[in-house]
Amino acid sequence: MTTTIALDRDDVSLAVTDLGGDGPPLLLLHGLAGSSRELTPTAAALADAFRVLLMDQRGHGGSTRRPENLSREAHVADVVHVLESLVPGQRCVLVGQSMGAHTAFLVAAERPDLVDRLVMLEGHAAGDDDPKSAADLGRFFAGWPAFRDEAEAREFLGSDAIVDAWIADLEATPSGPRPRFDADIMERTLRAVHVSRWQEWERLEVPTLAVFAAHGMFTTASKAELLGRRPGTRRIDLGGGSHDAHLDAFDEWIAVIRAWLIDDDA
């Protein structure tokens, strides 16, 4: 039975969905400016083998919209709180996309006792030394107009894979649909993600799968560096998909993740 709960930690409320089931626990973590809603198809595809949990990270979805602390450490502590509250004494599979992958590997580095295996889709440890990149994304989100309806939102946002997820996640308000995140919170969150975390990556102990899309965010050199700094990492390159390959290369993504998490154990 699927249940949605709010877990309080310090000054934030964390929205968590539990699909139930008798399998080992698996937690899905979404990317920046997303929510757990976009990972619902992935959750459904894994629910036969795992007890799947989804959470909205702070500043996103149904969790606290404007938390004061947007550090990576706060995000890690949120995940630890969810795991210790809902699956105490068990080691969990962590699966994350983009910022969610970044959160997931930091959790695994900090608390390997809580993590069984780690899957990173379009995630990296290098950060970004361009001071403008987070600001540019903040300006993009700040430039969204007040949409009158979903059709107007789609006309403005275009047709990228993530757009369907953004539109599906719009919150109905008396003045029209609006995103479930604030532009300045996204910019501040991304600034923290852009700090390199090689020390944490290199000390990572748990079995790790890095999945990259054919048309994703990372260069050939950056992918090689990730594996070079932690040679035990398993890498799989999808034949298609963008940075949001969980949406636009769904079948291949699911085949890869099931093969590594389930079939390898058969």
GROMACS .gro file of N, CA, C and O in nm, residues 19-28 39-54 93-96 119 250 253-263:
model
  172
   19LEU      N    1   0.610   0.310  -0.111
   19LEU     CA    2   0.529   0.220  -0.192
   19LEU      C    3   0.502   0.087  -0.122
   19LEU      O    4   0.424   0.006  -0.171
   20GLY      N    5   0.565   0.067  -0.006
   20GLY     CA    6   0.544  -0.057   0.066
   20GLY      C    7   0.614  -0.174   0.000
   20GLY      O    8   0.700  -0.158  -0.086
   21GLY      N    9   0.577  -0.293   0.041
   21GLY     CA   10   0.639  -0.414  -0.014
   21GLY      C   11   0.735  -0.477   0.084
   21GLY      O   12   0.775  -0.417   0.183
   22ASP      N   13   0.772  -0.601   0.052
   22ASP     CA   14   0.855  -0.680   0.142
   22ASP      C   15   1.001  -0.686   0.101
   22ASP      O   16   1.081  -0.751   0.168
   23GLY      N   17   1.037  -0.625  -0.008
   23GLY     CA   18   1.176  -0.631  -0.054
   23GLY      C   19   1.268  -0.541   0.025
   23GLY      O   20   1.224  -0.465   0.113
   24PRO      N   21   1.396  -0.545  -0.005
   24PRO     CA   22   1.490  -0.456   0.061
   24PRO      C   23   1.460  -0.311   0.024
   24PRO      O   24   1.406  -0.283  -0.083
   25PRO      N   25   1.495  -0.216   0.111
   25PRO     CA   26   1.459  -0.076   0.084
   25PRO      C   27   1.544  -0.013  -0.027
   25PRO      O   28   1.663  -0.043  -0.040
   26LEU      N   29   1.480   0.073  -0.103
   26LEU     CA   30   1.546   0.150  -0.210
   26LEU      C   31   1.489   0.291  -0.207
   26LEU      O   32   1.366   0.308  -0.208
   27LEU      N   33   1.575   0.390  -0.202
   27LEU     CA   34   1.532   0.530  -0.198
   27LEU      C   35   1.571   0.600  -0.327
   27LEU      O   36   1.687   0.594  -0.369
   28LEU      N   37   1.474   0.668  -0.389
   28LEU     CA   38   1.496   0.745  -0.512
   28LEU      C   39   1.507   0.893  -0.480
   28LEU      O   40   1.425   0.948  -0.405
   39LEU      N   41   1.003   1.060  -1.065
   39LEU     CA   42   1.062   0.928  -1.048
   39LEU      C   43   0.958   0.820  -1.017
   39LEU      O   44   0.994   0.704  -0.994
   40THR      N   45   0.831   0.856  -1.021
   40THR     CA   46   0.726   0.758  -0.994
   40THR      C   47   0.729   0.641  -1.093
   40THR      O   48   0.714   0.525  -1.053
   41PRO      N   49   0.751   0.665  -1.224
   41PRO     CA   50   0.760   0.550  -1.315
   41PRO      C   51   0.878   0.458  -1.282
   41PRO      O   52   0.866   0.335  -1.292
   42THR      N   53   0.991   0.515  -1.244
   42THR     CA   54   1.105   0.433  -1.203
   42THR      C   55   1.070   0.353  -1.080
   42THR      O   56   1.101   0.233  -1.069
   43ALA      N   57   1.003   0.416  -0.985
   43ALA     CA   58   0.961   0.347  -0.862
   43ALA      C   59   0.871   0.228  -0.895
   43ALA      O   60   0.889   0.117  -0.841
   44ALA      N   61   0.774   0.251  -0.983
   44ALA     CA   62   0.680   0.144  -1.019
   44ALA      C   63   0.753   0.028  -1.085
   44ALA      O   64   0.716  -0.089  -1.066
   45ALA      N   65   0.857   0.058  -1.164
   45ALA     CA   66   0.930  -0.046  -1.234
   45ALA      C   67   1.019  -0.129  -1.142
   45ALA      O   68   1.066  -0.236  -1.181
   46LEU      N   69   1.041  -0.080  -1.020
   46LEU     CA   70   1.128  -0.151  -0.925
   46LEU      C   71   1.051  -0.206  -0.806
   46LEU      O   72   1.108  -0.277  -0.722
   47ALA      N   73   0.921  -0.177  -0.800
   47ALA     CA   74   0.843  -0.210  -0.681
   47ALA      C   75   0.821  -0.359  -0.661
   47ALA      O   76   0.786  -0.402  -0.551
   48ASP      N   77   0.842  -0.439  -0.766
   48ASP     CA   78   0.826  -0.583  -0.749
   48ASP      C   79   0.942  -0.646  -0.673
   48ASP      O   80   0.930  -0.757  -0.619
   49ALA      N   81   1.055  -0.575  -0.667
   49ALA     CA   82   1.176  -0.632  -0.606
   49ALA      C   83   1.222  -0.557  -0.482
   49ALA      O   84   1.305  -0.609  -0.407
   50PHE      N   85   1.170  -0.435  -0.461
   50PHE     CA   86   1.216  -0.351  -0.351
   50PHE      C   87   1.099  -0.284  -0.280
   50PHE      O   88   0.990  -0.268  -0.337
   51ARG      N   89   1.122  -0.246  -0.157
   51ARG     CA   90   1.034  -0.152  -0.090
   51ARG      C   91   1.083  -0.013  -0.129
   51ARG      O   92   1.185   0.034  -0.079
   52VAL      N   93   1.014   0.052  -0.220
   52VAL     CA   94   1.063   0.176  -0.279
   52VAL      C   95   1.013   0.297  -0.200
   52VAL      O   96   0.893   0.311  -0.173
   53LEU      N   97   1.106   0.384  -0.167
   53LEU     CA   98   1.076   0.512  -0.103
   53LEU      C   99   1.115   0.624  -0.199
   53LEU      O  100   1.214   0.614  -0.272
   54LEU      N  101   1.035   0.730  -0.199
   54LEU     CA  102   1.069   0.850  -0.274
   54LEU      C  103   1.059   0.968  -0.178
   54LEU      O  104   0.969   0.972  -0.094
   93VAL      N  105   1.939   0.067  -0.082
   93VAL     CA  106   1.991   0.106  -0.213
   93VAL      C  107   1.954   0.252  -0.237
   93VAL      O  108   1.838   0.291  -0.218
   94LEU      N  109   2.051   0.333  -0.276
   94LEU     CA  110   2.025   0.472  -0.311
   94LEU      C  111   2.037   0.490  -0.461
   94LEU      O  112   2.136   0.448  -0.522
   95VAL      N  113   1.935   0.551  -0.521
   95VAL     CA  114   1.934   0.579  -0.664
   95VAL      C  115   1.902   0.726  -0.682
   95VAL      O  116   1.798   0.774  -0.636
   96GLY      N  117   1.992   0.800  -0.748
   96GLY     CA  118   1.969   0.943  -0.766
   96GLY      C  119   2.002   0.989  -0.905
   96GLY      O  120   2.087   0.930  -0.974
  119VAL      N  121   2.338   0.396  -0.712
  119VAL     CA  122   2.324   0.418  -0.857
  119VAL      C  123   2.315   0.568  -0.882
  119VAL      O  124   2.230   0.636  -0.824
  250PHE      N  125   1.362   0.600  -2.086
  250PHE     CA  126   1.311   0.527  -1.970
  250PHE      C  127   1.333   0.377  -1.981
  250PHE      O  128   1.383   0.314  -1.886
  253TRP      N  129   1.696   0.288  -1.937
  253TRP     CA  130   1.733   0.317  -1.798
  253TRP      C  131   1.686   0.206  -1.705
  253TRP      O  132   1.763   0.156  -1.622
  254ILE      N  133   1.562   0.165  -1.720
  254ILE     CA  134   1.508   0.061  -1.633
  254ILE      C  135   1.578  -0.072  -1.658
  254ILE      O  136   1.610  -0.147  -1.563
  255ALA      N  137   1.606  -0.105  -1.783
  255ALA     CA  138   1.675  -0.230  -1.813
  255ALA      C  139   1.813  -0.233  -1.747
  255ALA      O  140   1.854  -0.335  -1.691
  256VAL      N  141   1.883  -0.121  -1.752
  256VAL     CA  142   2.017  -0.113  -1.694
  256VAL      C  143   2.012  -0.126  -1.543
  256VAL      O  144   2.088  -0.202  -1.483
  257ILE      N  145   1.923  -0.052  -1.482
  257ILE     CA  146   1.919  -0.052  -1.335
  257ILE      C  147   1.870  -0.186  -1.281
  257ILE      O  148   1.922  -0.237  -1.181
  258ARG      N  149   1.773  -0.246  -1.348
  258ARG     CA  150   1.726  -0.377  -1.302
  258ARG      C  151   1.836  -0.483  -1.321
  258ARG      O  152   1.853  -0.571  -1.236
  259ALA      N  153   1.907  -0.475  -1.431
  259ALA     CA  154   2.013  -0.573  -1.453
  259ALA      C  155   2.118  -0.566  -1.344
  259ALA      O  156   2.167  -0.669  -1.296
  260TRP      N  157   2.155  -0.445  -1.303
  260TRP     CA  158   2.261  -0.430  -1.204
  260TRP      C  159   2.212  -0.461  -1.062
  260TRP      O  160   2.283  -0.522  -0.982
  261LEU      N  161   2.090  -0.420  -1.031
  261LEU     CA  162   2.039  -0.436  -0.896
  261LEU      C  163   1.975  -0.572  -0.870
  261LEU      O  164   1.978  -0.622  -0.759
  262ILE      N  165   1.915  -0.631  -0.974
  262ILE     CA  166   1.836  -0.752  -0.954
  262ILE      C  167   1.899  -0.873  -1.023
  262ILE      O  168   1.928  -0.974  -0.959
  263ASP      N  169   1.922  -0.862  -1.153
  263ASP     CA  170   1.970  -0.977  -1.228
  263ASP      C  171   2.108  -1.023  -1.183
  263ASP      O  172   2.139  -1.142  -1.184
   0.00000   0.00000   0.00000
